[in-house]
Amino acid sequence: MSLTAGIVGLPNVGKSTLFNAITKKHILAANYPFATIEPNVGVVMVPDYRLDFLNELYKPKSLVPTTFEFTDIAGLVKGASNGEGLGNKFLSHIRKVDAICEVVRCFDDDNIIHVENNIDPIRDIDIIGIELILADLDIVDTRLGKIEKKAKMSKDKEALKEVTLLHKLKECLENNKAVRSLELDEDELMIMKPYNLLTAKPIIYVANLSEDELTNTDNKYLKQVEEYAFNEGSKVISVCAKIEEELCELDEEDKKELLSDLGVDSSGLDKLIRATYSLLGLKTFFTSGTDEVRAWTFKDGMKAPDCAGIIHTDFKRGFIRAEVMSYKDLEEYKDEKIVKEKGKVRLEGKEYLMQDGDICYFRFNV
């Protein structure tokens, strides 16, 4: 799957430091605005404890986790929709991603400049939110100007339906609300898809905390972000970008020791990757054997032939059926033969909706 999440935020909120950690790359993370001018793309492995079990059970020659893309986008500033800072260039980069991870600074540090001169996470969220709203409003107004008069004159049903939707979107945006806050039906979503509206994209807020505040649930800035996210139905993931950057340089044993010393069970980055994966409706199925154990990403709602096609187009073209067992059953019985003896292996046809954790063998003929 080629879906990607964009990491956005105001300058100097820890965005590029987080990206350094998330991809184990070392792009420029300087203490001044616009250190990142072109978007940087990095591929990360999706943490999945199930692979450890499958690896131990099959002892394959090759173990391949599923992956996910993050794009680091240079810091937005107030007025970006009117060309301020690096302006519309940044907005166009955000338009290319499928989900938004917005990094919000939730710590005080006089040594790190804030573009607005003080720490106020809700103001920072609003600055970016308004810029995205203004960019979307421009698209909606432009489209309305092109088709509204023609639709009313021709009385074309599809065109009139689009005009109605555009007015609904316009009203939402003019009230400073994100399009994702609207309840739209399938037809409306299909009509809206080509607009590629920024505020229609799902979002996660990444609260960047200091090392001292990482386990402090009373952090006043964090509480503000959590309340804001709750009110709009979004998630918050707490991280300390600086610690995450240190963690990515350690081996697994030292990493576990540092996490234990910090009093946390897993890294913020692992939580962020999993949360973003889920936000986009992505799930995982497995193919397993002594040659290879591999995790594959699929979109929730995909049928067996489409998932087979992720492996190879011939698998979809010549799909006959899928031999499927669930990871939970294999974990319980710890032996593929016993799973079969217990009647837990199923033969599924073309209409089968794949489930997260399915372990599959696809039968096909071309």
mmCIF file of C-alpha atoms in Angstrom:
data_model
loop_
_atom_site.group_PDB
_atom_site.id
_atom_site.type_symbol
_atom_site.label_atom_id
_atom_site.label_comp_id
_atom_site.label_asym_id
_atom_site.label_seq_id
_atom_site.Cartn_x
_atom_site.Cartn_y
_atom_site.Cartn_z
ATOM 1 C CA MET A 1 0.000 0.000 0.000
ATOM 2 C CA SER A 2 1.369 3.411 -0.901
ATOM 3 C CA LEU A 3 -0.387 5.503 1.753
ATOM 4 C CA THR A 4 1.701 8.065 3.624
ATOM 5 C CA ALA A 5 1.382 10.356 6.642
ATOM 6 C CA GLY A 6 2.744 13.891 6.660
ATOM 7 C CA ILE A 7 4.454 15.322 9.732
ATOM 8 C CA VAL A 8 3.495 18.993 10.025
ATOM 9 C CA GLY A 9 3.826 21.750 12.591
ATOM 10 C CA LEU A 10 5.057 25.267 13.163
ATOM 11 C CA PRO A 11 8.827 25.818 12.926
ATOM 12 C CA ASN A 12 10.891 24.614 15.894
ATOM 13 C CA VAL A 13 8.293 22.386 17.546
ATOM 14 C CA GLY A 14 10.460 19.243 17.234
ATOM 15 C CA LYS A 15 9.076 18.072 13.903
ATOM 16 C CA SER A 16 12.363 17.317 12.155
ATOM 17 C CA THR A 17 13.879 15.827 15.312
ATOM 18 C CA LEU A 18 10.928 13.447 15.426
ATOM 19 C CA PHE A 19 11.397 12.610 11.753
ATOM 20 C CA ASN A 20 15.102 11.916 12.358
ATOM 21 C CA ALA A 21 14.080 9.341 14.918
ATOM 22 C CA ILE A 22 11.177 7.850 13.020
ATOM 23 C CA THR A 23 13.223 7.039 9.960
ATOM 24 C CA LYS A 24 16.676 6.791 11.541
ATOM 25 C CA LYS A 25 17.824 9.411 9.056
ATOM 26 C CA HIS A 26 19.681 12.569 9.928
ATOM 27 C CA ILE A 27 18.202 15.432 7.968
ATOM 28 C CA LEU A 28 18.925 18.984 9.005
ATOM 29 C CA ALA A 29 17.185 19.861 12.281
ATOM 30 C CA ALA A 30 18.463 23.375 12.894
ATOM 31 C CA ASN A 31 17.283 25.874 15.473
ATOM 32 C CA TYR A 32 15.677 28.289 13.019
ATOM 33 C CA PRO A 33 12.577 28.305 10.802
ATOM 34 C CA PHE A 34 12.543 26.557 7.412
ATOM 35 C CA ALA A 35 15.436 24.198 8.145
ATOM 36 C CA THR A 36 13.529 21.635 6.100
ATOM 37 C CA ILE A 37 12.735 23.073 2.685
ATOM 38 C CA GLU A 38 11.917 20.012 0.587
ATOM 39 C CA PRO A 39 9.724 17.271 2.030
ATOM 40 C CA ASN A 40 11.719 14.272 3.217
ATOM 41 C CA VAL A 41 10.189 10.827 2.885
ATOM 42 C CA GLY A 42 11.152 7.924 5.072
ATOM 43 C CA VAL A 43 9.950 4.345 5.297
ATOM 44 C CA VAL A 44 9.462 2.829 8.749
ATOM 45 C CA MET A 45 8.741 -0.694 9.910
ATOM 46 C CA VAL A 46 5.368 -1.119 11.605
ATOM 47 C CA PRO A 47 5.969 -2.635 15.068
ATOM 48 C CA ASP A 48 4.079 -5.945 15.324
ATOM 49 C CA TYR A 49 4.625 -8.412 18.165
ATOM 50 C CA ARG A 50 2.966 -11.142 16.046
ATOM 51 C CA LEU A 51 5.986 -11.282 13.756
ATOM 52 C CA ASP A 52 8.195 -12.264 16.701
ATOM 53 C CA PHE A 53 5.964 -15.253 17.429
ATOM 54 C CA LEU A 54 5.772 -16.308 13.756
ATOM 55 C CA ASN A 55 9.529 -15.963 13.411
ATOM 56 C CA GLU A 56 10.095 -18.201 16.426
ATOM 57 C CA LEU A 57 7.547 -20.761 15.202
ATOM 58 C CA TYR A 58 8.612 -21.075 11.550
ATOM 59 C CA LYS A 59 12.282 -20.056 11.858
ATOM 60 C CA PRO A 60 12.173 -18.728 8.271
ATOM 61 C CA LYS A 61 15.136 -17.817 6.106
ATOM 62 C CA SER A 62 13.620 -14.365 5.692
ATOM 63 C CA LEU A 63 11.442 -12.174 7.949
ATOM 64 C CA VAL A 64 9.774 -9.181 6.288
ATOM 65 C CA PRO A 65 7.730 -6.684 8.332
ATOM 66 C CA THR A 66 5.174 -4.379 6.789
ATOM 67 C CA THR A 67 6.212 -0.774 6.233
ATOM 68 C CA PHE A 68 4.706 2.684 6.256
ATOM 69 C CA GLU A 69 5.767 6.051 4.843
ATOM 70 C CA PHE A 70 6.181 9.312 6.726
ATOM 71 C CA THR A 71 6.865 12.630 5.013
ATOM 72 C CA ASP A 72 8.497 15.497 6.886
ATOM 73 C CA ILE A 73 7.040 18.778 5.658
ATOM 74 C CA ALA A 74 8.697 22.130 6.397
ATOM 75 C CA GLY A 75 7.148 24.299 9.109
ATOM 76 C CA LEU A 76 4.023 26.276 8.311
ATOM 77 C CA VAL A 77 3.600 29.843 9.521
ATOM 78 C CA LYS A 78 0.667 32.220 9.831
ATOM 79 C CA GLY A 79 -0.279 33.486 6.375
ATOM 80 C CA ALA A 80 0.965 30.406 4.502
ATOM 81 C CA SER A 81 -2.231 30.305 2.433
ATOM 82 C CA ASN A 82 -1.328 33.813 1.220
ATOM 83 C CA GLY A 83 2.264 32.868 0.455
ATOM 84 C CA GLU A 84 3.885 33.746 3.800
ATOM 85 C CA GLY A 85 6.987 31.753 4.758
ATOM 86 C CA LEU A 86 7.305 29.120 2.067
ATOM 87 C CA GLY A 87 3.542 29.347 1.632
ATOM 88 C CA ASN A 88 1.625 27.335 -0.902
ATOM 89 C CA LYS A 89 4.627 25.108 -1.625
ATOM 90 C CA PHE A 90 4.152 23.576 1.825
ATOM 91 C CA LEU A 91 0.403 23.331 1.374
ATOM 92 C CA SER A 92 0.914 21.416 -1.868
ATOM 93 C CA HIS A 93 3.192 18.964 -0.020
ATOM 94 C CA ILE A 94 0.509 18.366 2.618
ATOM 95 C CA ARG A 95 -2.027 17.798 -0.146
ATOM 96 C CA LYS A 96 -0.024 14.758 -1.296
ATOM 97 C CA VAL A 97 -0.288 12.863 2.002
ATOM 98 C CA ASP A 98 -3.177 10.714 3.233
ATOM 99 C CA ALA A 99 -3.090 11.606 6.925
ATOM 100 C CA ILE A 100 -1.622 14.385 9.042
ATOM 101 C CA CYS A 101 0.539 14.019 12.154
ATOM 102 C CA GLU A 102 0.665 17.492 13.676
ATOM 103 C CA VAL A 103 3.525 18.017 16.114
ATOM 104 C CA VAL A 104 2.645 20.454 18.899
ATOM 105 C CA ARG A 105 5.255 21.799 21.288
ATOM 106 C CA CYS A 106 4.266 21.187 24.903
ATOM 107 C CA PHE A 107 7.359 22.277 26.800
ATOM 108 C CA ASP A 108 9.126 25.488 27.814
ATOM 109 C CA ASP A 109 12.742 26.054 26.802
ATOM 110 C CA ASP A 110 14.212 29.543 26.436
ATOM 111 C CA ASN A 111 17.070 28.110 24.372
ATOM 112 C CA ILE A 112 14.749 26.987 21.545
ATOM 113 C CA ILE A 113 13.125 29.814 19.634
ATOM 114 C CA HIS A 114 9.367 29.652 19.076
ATOM 115 C CA VAL A 115 8.186 31.430 15.946
ATOM 116 C CA GLU A 116 5.340 33.040 17.950
ATOM 117 C CA ASN A 117 7.688 33.903 20.873
ATOM 118 C CA ASN A 118 5.805 31.926 23.542
ATOM 119 C CA ILE A 119 4.318 28.469 24.139
ATOM 120 C CA ASP A 120 0.600 28.110 23.441
ATOM 121 C CA PRO A 121 -0.276 24.749 21.836
ATOM 122 C CA ILE A 122 -3.910 25.588 21.054
ATOM 123 C CA ARG A 123 -2.892 28.790 19.295
ATOM 124 C CA ASP A 124 -0.355 26.783 17.293
ATOM 125 C CA ILE A 125 -3.011 24.216 16.309
ATOM 126 C CA ASP A 126 -5.376 27.025 15.315
ATOM 127 C CA ILE A 127 -2.724 28.739 13.189
ATOM 128 C CA ILE A 128 -2.202 25.612 11.104
ATOM 129 C CA GLY A 129 -5.900 24.770 11.112
ATOM 130 C CA ILE A 130 -6.877 28.197 9.767
ATOM 131 C CA GLU A 131 -4.254 28.044 7.013
ATOM 132 C CA LEU A 132 -5.547 24.655 5.888
ATOM 133 C CA ILE A 133 -9.144 25.908 6.057
ATOM 134 C CA LEU A 134 -8.304 28.965 3.945
ATOM 135 C CA ALA A 135 -6.550 26.782 1.367
ATOM 136 C CA ASP A 136 -9.596 24.479 1.197
ATOM 137 C CA LEU A 137 -11.993 27.406 0.995
ATOM 138 C CA ASP A 138 -10.108 28.687 -2.038
ATOM 139 C CA ILE A 139 -10.585 25.320 -3.778
ATOM 140 C CA VAL A 140 -14.304 25.169 -2.912
ATOM 141 C CA ASP A 141 -14.933 28.767 -4.075
ATOM 142 C CA THR A 142 -13.047 28.179 -7.317
ATOM 143 C CA ARG A 143 -15.031 25.018 -8.065
ATOM 144 C CA LEU A 144 -18.329 26.717 -7.227
ATOM 145 C CA GLY A 145 -17.483 29.579 -9.555
ATOM 146 C CA LYS A 146 -16.888 27.116 -12.390
ATOM 147 C CA ILE A 147 -20.001 24.957 -12.140
ATOM 148 C CA GLU A 148 -22.787 26.622 -10.114
ATOM 149 C CA LYS A 149 -24.298 28.799 -12.857
ATOM 150 C CA LYS A 150 -23.933 26.079 -15.497
ATOM 151 C CA ALA A 151 -25.525 23.458 -13.192
ATOM 152 C CA LYS A 152 -28.575 25.623 -12.478
ATOM 153 C CA MET A 153 -29.067 26.384 -16.157
ATOM 154 C CA SER A 154 -28.701 22.771 -17.325
ATOM 155 C CA LYS A 155 -30.516 21.297 -14.289
ATOM 156 C CA ASP A 156 -28.096 18.362 -14.500
ATOM 157 C CA LYS A 157 -28.770 16.201 -11.419
ATOM 158 C CA GLU A 158 -25.146 15.236 -10.773
ATOM 159 C CA ALA A 159 -23.918 18.812 -11.173
ATOM 160 C CA LEU A 160 -26.656 20.120 -8.857
ATOM 161 C CA LYS A 161 -25.720 17.478 -6.291
ATOM 162 C CA GLU A 162 -22.119 18.691 -6.433
ATOM 163 C CA VAL A 163 -23.210 22.314 -6.010
ATOM 164 C CA THR A 164 -25.226 21.359 -2.917
ATOM 165 C CA LEU A 165 -22.192 19.600 -1.464
ATOM 166 C CA LEU A 166 -19.913 22.552 -2.258
ATOM 167 C CA HIS A 167 -22.221 24.897 -0.371
ATOM 168 C CA LYS A 168 -22.191 22.497 2.594
ATOM 169 C CA LEU A 169 -18.385 22.463 2.532
ATOM 170 C CA LYS A 170 -18.214 26.241 2.163
ATOM 171 C CA GLU A 171 -20.462 26.803 5.177
ATOM 172 C CA CYS A 172 -18.375 24.404 7.260
ATOM 173 C CA LEU A 173 -15.082 26.071 6.316
ATOM 174 C CA GLU A 174 -16.423 29.611 6.782
ATOM 175 C CA ASN A 175 -17.322 28.599 10.348
ATOM 176 C CA ASN A 176 -13.642 27.667 10.871
ATOM 177 C CA LYS A 177 -14.405 23.956 11.037
ATOM 178 C CA ALA A 178 -12.470 21.154 9.341
ATOM 179 C CA VAL A 179 -14.272 19.214 6.630
ATOM 180 C CA ARG A 180 -13.545 15.975 8.533
ATOM 181 C CA SER A 181 -16.043 17.197 11.163
ATOM 182 C CA LEU A 182 -18.910 16.797 8.658
ATOM 183 C CA GLU A 183 -20.933 13.606 8.367
ATOM 184 C CA LEU A 184 -20.933 12.890 4.637
ATOM 185 C CA ASP A 185 -22.540 9.953 2.846
ATOM 186 C CA GLU A 186 -20.763 7.708 0.327
ATOM 187 C CA ASP A 187 -21.981 9.722 -2.676
ATOM 188 C CA GLU A 188 -20.756 12.979 -1.155
ATOM 189 C CA LEU A 189 -17.383 11.450 -0.318
ATOM 190 C CA MET A 190 -16.992 10.257 -3.913
ATOM 191 C CA ILE A 191 -17.886 13.709 -5.277
ATOM 192 C CA MET A 192 -15.459 15.380 -2.868
ATOM 193 C CA LYS A 193 -12.527 13.022 -3.457
ATOM 194 C CA PRO A 194 -11.003 14.901 -6.443
ATOM 195 C CA TYR A 195 -10.877 18.145 -4.425
ATOM 196 C CA ASN A 196 -8.253 16.533 -2.137
ATOM 197 C CA LEU A 197 -9.178 18.893 0.690
ATOM 198 C CA LEU A 198 -6.574 19.315 3.412
ATOM 199 C CA THR A 199 -9.027 19.491 6.315
ATOM 200 C CA ALA A 200 -10.747 16.293 5.157
ATOM 201 C CA LYS A 201 -7.604 14.313 5.967
ATOM 202 C CA PRO A 202 -7.582 12.391 9.283
ATOM 203 C CA ILE A 203 -5.279 13.871 11.914
ATOM 204 C CA ILE A 204 -3.292 12.825 14.988
ATOM 205 C CA TYR A 205 -1.788 15.395 17.351
ATOM 206 C CA VAL A 206 1.739 14.594 18.531
ATOM 207 C CA ALA A 207 2.434 16.326 21.848
ATOM 208 C CA ASN A 208 6.189 16.878 22.041
ATOM 209 C CA LEU A 209 7.217 16.918 25.709
ATOM 210 C CA SER A 210 10.518 17.580 27.446
ATOM 211 C CA GLU A 211 12.503 14.717 28.964
ATOM 212 C CA ASP A 212 11.410 15.722 32.477
ATOM 213 C CA GLU A 213 7.733 15.929 31.518
ATOM 214 C CA LEU A 214 7.403 12.696 29.533
ATOM 215 C CA THR A 215 5.608 10.773 32.273
ATOM 216 C CA ASN A 216 3.890 13.802 33.796
ATOM 217 C CA THR A 217 0.180 13.523 33.009
ATOM 218 C CA ASP A 218 -0.379 16.896 34.705
ATOM 219 C CA ASN A 219 1.511 18.815 32.010
ATOM 220 C CA LYS A 220 -0.774 21.804 31.421
ATOM 221 C CA TYR A 221 0.032 22.028 27.717
ATOM 222 C CA LEU A 222 -0.627 18.321 27.178
ATOM 223 C CA LYS A 223 -3.998 18.594 28.931
ATOM 224 C CA GLN A 224 -4.983 21.453 26.619
ATOM 225 C CA VAL A 225 -4.113 19.429 23.514
ATOM 226 C CA GLU A 226 -5.929 16.344 24.828
ATOM 227 C CA GLU A 227 -9.080 18.358 25.508
ATOM 228 C CA TYR A 228 -8.922 19.966 22.062
ATOM 229 C CA ALA A 229 -8.433 16.594 20.355
ATOM 230 C CA PHE A 230 -11.220 14.967 22.366
ATOM 231 C CA ASN A 231 -13.676 17.672 21.321
ATOM 232 C CA GLU A 232 -12.987 17.040 17.639
ATOM 233 C CA GLY A 233 -12.756 13.253 17.928
ATOM 234 C CA SER A 234 -9.008 13.019 17.279
ATOM 235 C CA LYS A 235 -6.164 11.212 19.064
ATOM 236 C CA VAL A 236 -3.101 12.508 20.899
ATOM 237 C CA ILE A 237 0.209 10.656 21.127
ATOM 238 C CA SER A 238 2.755 11.919 23.665
ATOM 239 C CA VAL A 239 6.432 11.764 22.728
ATOM 240 C CA CYS A 240 9.720 13.332 23.651
ATOM 241 C CA ALA A 241 11.321 13.811 20.243
ATOM 242 C CA LYS A 242 14.763 14.244 21.798
ATOM 243 C CA ILE A 243 14.544 10.922 23.666
ATOM 244 C CA GLU A 244 13.126 9.168 20.595
ATOM 245 C CA GLU A 245 16.138 10.326 18.603
ATOM 246 C CA GLU A 246 18.423 8.852 21.275
ATOM 247 C CA LEU A 247 16.449 5.593 21.373
ATOM 248 C CA CYS A 248 16.831 4.994 17.649
ATOM 249 C CA GLU A 249 20.617 4.813 18.067
ATOM 250 C CA LEU A 250 20.433 2.007 20.651
ATOM 251 C CA ASP A 251 20.225 -1.750 20.202
ATOM 252 C CA GLU A 252 17.075 -3.500 21.431
ATOM 253 C CA GLU A 253 18.456 -4.430 24.856
ATOM 254 C CA ASP A 254 19.709 -0.917 25.645
ATOM 255 C CA LYS A 255 16.474 0.537 24.272
ATOM 256 C CA LYS A 256 14.388 -1.605 26.642
ATOM 257 C CA GLU A 257 16.612 -0.596 29.547
ATOM 258 C CA LEU A 258 16.245 3.111 28.793
ATOM 259 C CA LEU A 259 12.468 2.796 28.406
ATOM 260 C CA SER A 260 12.327 0.986 31.741
ATOM 261 C CA ASP A 261 14.390 3.752 33.370
ATOM 262 C CA LEU A 262 11.971 6.299 31.925
ATOM 263 C CA GLY A 263 9.008 4.379 33.320
ATOM 264 C CA VAL A 264 7.326 3.690 29.977
ATOM 265 C CA ASP A 265 6.518 0.352 28.325
ATOM 266 C CA SER A 266 7.049 1.323 24.687
ATOM 267 C CA SER A 267 8.457 4.220 22.714
ATOM 268 C CA GLY A 268 6.263 7.111 21.640
ATOM 269 C CA LEU A 269 7.280 6.463 18.056
ATOM 270 C CA ASP A 270 6.023 2.886 18.124
ATOM 271 C CA LYS A 271 2.702 4.186 19.445
ATOM 272 C CA LEU A 272 2.592 6.893 16.777
ATOM 273 C CA ILE A 273 3.325 4.466 13.928
ATOM 274 C CA ARG A 274 0.631 2.052 15.096
ATOM 275 C CA ALA A 275 -1.895 4.857 15.679
ATOM 276 C CA THR A 276 -1.279 6.378 12.229
ATOM 277 C CA TYR A 277 -1.497 2.951 10.585
ATOM 278 C CA SER A 278 -4.865 2.447 12.279
ATOM 279 C CA LEU A 279 -6.021 6.002 11.495
ATOM 280 C CA LEU A 280 -5.781 5.238 7.793
ATOM 281 C CA GLY A 281 -7.763 2.024 8.172
ATOM 282 C CA LEU A 282 -4.714 -0.125 7.454
ATOM 283 C CA LYS A 283 -4.496 -3.716 8.648
ATOM 284 C CA THR A 284 -2.074 -6.617 8.309
ATOM 285 C CA PHE A 285 -2.266 -10.137 6.961
ATOM 286 C CA PHE A 286 0.580 -12.656 6.915
ATOM 287 C CA THR A 287 2.092 -15.280 4.669
ATOM 288 C CA SER A 288 4.137 -17.802 6.624
ATOM 289 C CA GLY A 289 6.499 -20.659 5.902
ATOM 290 C CA THR A 290 10.046 -21.845 6.419
ATOM 291 C CA ASP A 291 11.306 -19.805 3.463
ATOM 292 C CA GLU A 292 9.678 -16.525 4.476
ATOM 293 C CA VAL A 293 7.384 -14.976 7.056
ATOM 294 C CA ARG A 294 5.997 -11.728 5.741
ATOM 295 C CA ALA A 295 3.524 -9.074 6.867
ATOM 296 C CA TRP A 296 1.383 -7.360 4.210
ATOM 297 C CA THR A 297 -0.578 -4.137 4.504
ATOM 298 C CA PHE A 298 -4.154 -3.963 3.278
ATOM 299 C CA LYS A 299 -6.991 -1.453 3.548
ATOM 300 C CA ASP A 300 -9.890 -2.403 5.809
ATOM 301 C CA GLY A 301 -12.766 -3.695 3.663
ATOM 302 C CA MET A 302 -10.619 -5.328 0.978
ATOM 303 C CA LYS A 303 -11.646 -8.744 -0.297
ATOM 304 C CA ALA A 304 -9.393 -11.793 -0.574
ATOM 305 C CA PRO A 305 -8.602 -11.463 -4.333
ATOM 306 C CA ASP A 306 -7.536 -7.812 -3.892
ATOM 307 C CA CYS A 307 -5.264 -8.780 -1.008
ATOM 308 C CA ALA A 308 -3.825 -11.606 -3.107
ATOM 309 C CA GLY A 309 -3.104 -8.983 -5.759
ATOM 310 C CA ILE A 310 -0.963 -7.064 -3.273
ATOM 311 C CA ILE A 311 1.458 -9.988 -3.386
ATOM 312 C CA HIS A 312 1.308 -10.402 -7.168
ATOM 313 C CA THR A 313 -1.148 -9.334 -9.859
ATOM 314 C CA ASP A 314 -1.310 -12.946 -11.114
ATOM 315 C CA PHE A 315 -2.637 -14.030 -7.707
ATOM 316 C CA LYS A 316 -5.627 -11.726 -8.149
ATOM 317 C CA ARG A 317 -6.138 -12.485 -11.841
ATOM 318 C CA GLY A 318 -6.207 -16.253 -11.312
ATOM 319 C CA PHE A 319 -7.636 -16.290 -7.772
ATOM 320 C CA ILE A 320 -9.391 -19.554 -6.858
ATOM 321 C CA ARG A 321 -9.654 -19.387 -3.078
ATOM 322 C CA ALA A 322 -7.719 -18.498 0.058
ATOM 323 C CA GLU A 323 -6.711 -20.929 2.777
ATOM 324 C CA VAL A 324 -6.992 -18.857 5.951
ATOM 325 C CA MET A 325 -6.271 -19.285 9.643
ATOM 326 C CA SER A 326 -6.270 -16.563 12.259
ATOM 327 C CA TYR A 327 -3.143 -15.526 14.117
ATOM 328 C CA LYS A 328 -4.976 -15.990 17.434
ATOM 329 C CA ASP A 329 -5.671 -19.652 16.675
ATOM 330 C CA LEU A 330 -2.072 -20.309 15.657
ATOM 331 C CA GLU A 331 -0.820 -18.537 18.774
ATOM 332 C CA GLU A 332 -3.135 -20.660 20.929
ATOM 333 C CA TYR A 333 -2.236 -24.056 19.426
ATOM 334 C CA LYS A 334 1.348 -23.184 18.466
ATOM 335 C CA ASP A 335 1.330 -25.656 15.565
ATOM 336 C CA GLU A 336 -0.174 -25.292 12.106
ATOM 337 C CA LYS A 337 -1.100 -29.003 11.985
ATOM 338 C CA ILE A 338 -3.060 -28.765 15.235
ATOM 339 C CA VAL A 339 -4.876 -25.680 13.955
ATOM 340 C CA LYS A 340 -5.977 -27.741 10.925
ATOM 341 C CA GLU A 341 -6.972 -30.709 13.117
ATOM 342 C CA LYS A 342 -9.132 -28.392 15.222
ATOM 343 C CA GLY A 343 -10.955 -27.290 12.068
ATOM 344 C CA LYS A 344 -9.728 -23.722 12.380
ATOM 345 C CA VAL A 345 -8.364 -23.467 8.825
ATOM 346 C CA ARG A 346 -10.980 -22.107 6.410
ATOM 347 C CA LEU A 347 -11.293 -22.039 2.628
ATOM 348 C CA GLU A 348 -12.561 -18.603 1.638
ATOM 349 C CA GLY A 349 -13.789 -17.415 -1.755
ATOM 350 C CA LYS A 350 -13.818 -14.185 -3.741
ATOM 351 C CA GLU A 351 -16.252 -12.370 -1.444
ATOM 352 C CA TYR A 352 -14.299 -12.967 1.761
ATOM 353 C CA LEU A 353 -13.416 -9.764 3.604
ATOM 354 C CA MET A 354 -9.882 -10.051 4.918
ATOM 355 C CA GLN A 355 -9.361 -9.629 8.656
ATOM 356 C CA ASP A 356 -6.420 -8.236 10.562
ATOM 357 C CA GLY A 357 -4.148 -11.099 11.589
ATOM 358 C CA ASP A 358 -5.260 -13.535 8.875
ATOM 359 C CA ILE A 359 -2.525 -15.964 7.840
ATOM 360 C CA CYS A 360 -3.118 -16.864 4.222
ATOM 361 C CA TYR A 361 -2.160 -19.244 1.489
ATOM 362 C CA PHE A 362 -3.643 -18.160 -1.853
ATOM 363 C CA ARG A 363 -4.594 -20.711 -4.485
ATOM 364 C CA PHE A 364 -4.624 -19.406 -8.031
ATOM 365 C CA ASN A 365 -4.388 -20.498 -11.633
ATOM 366 C CA VAL A 366 -3.327 -18.408 -14.668
#
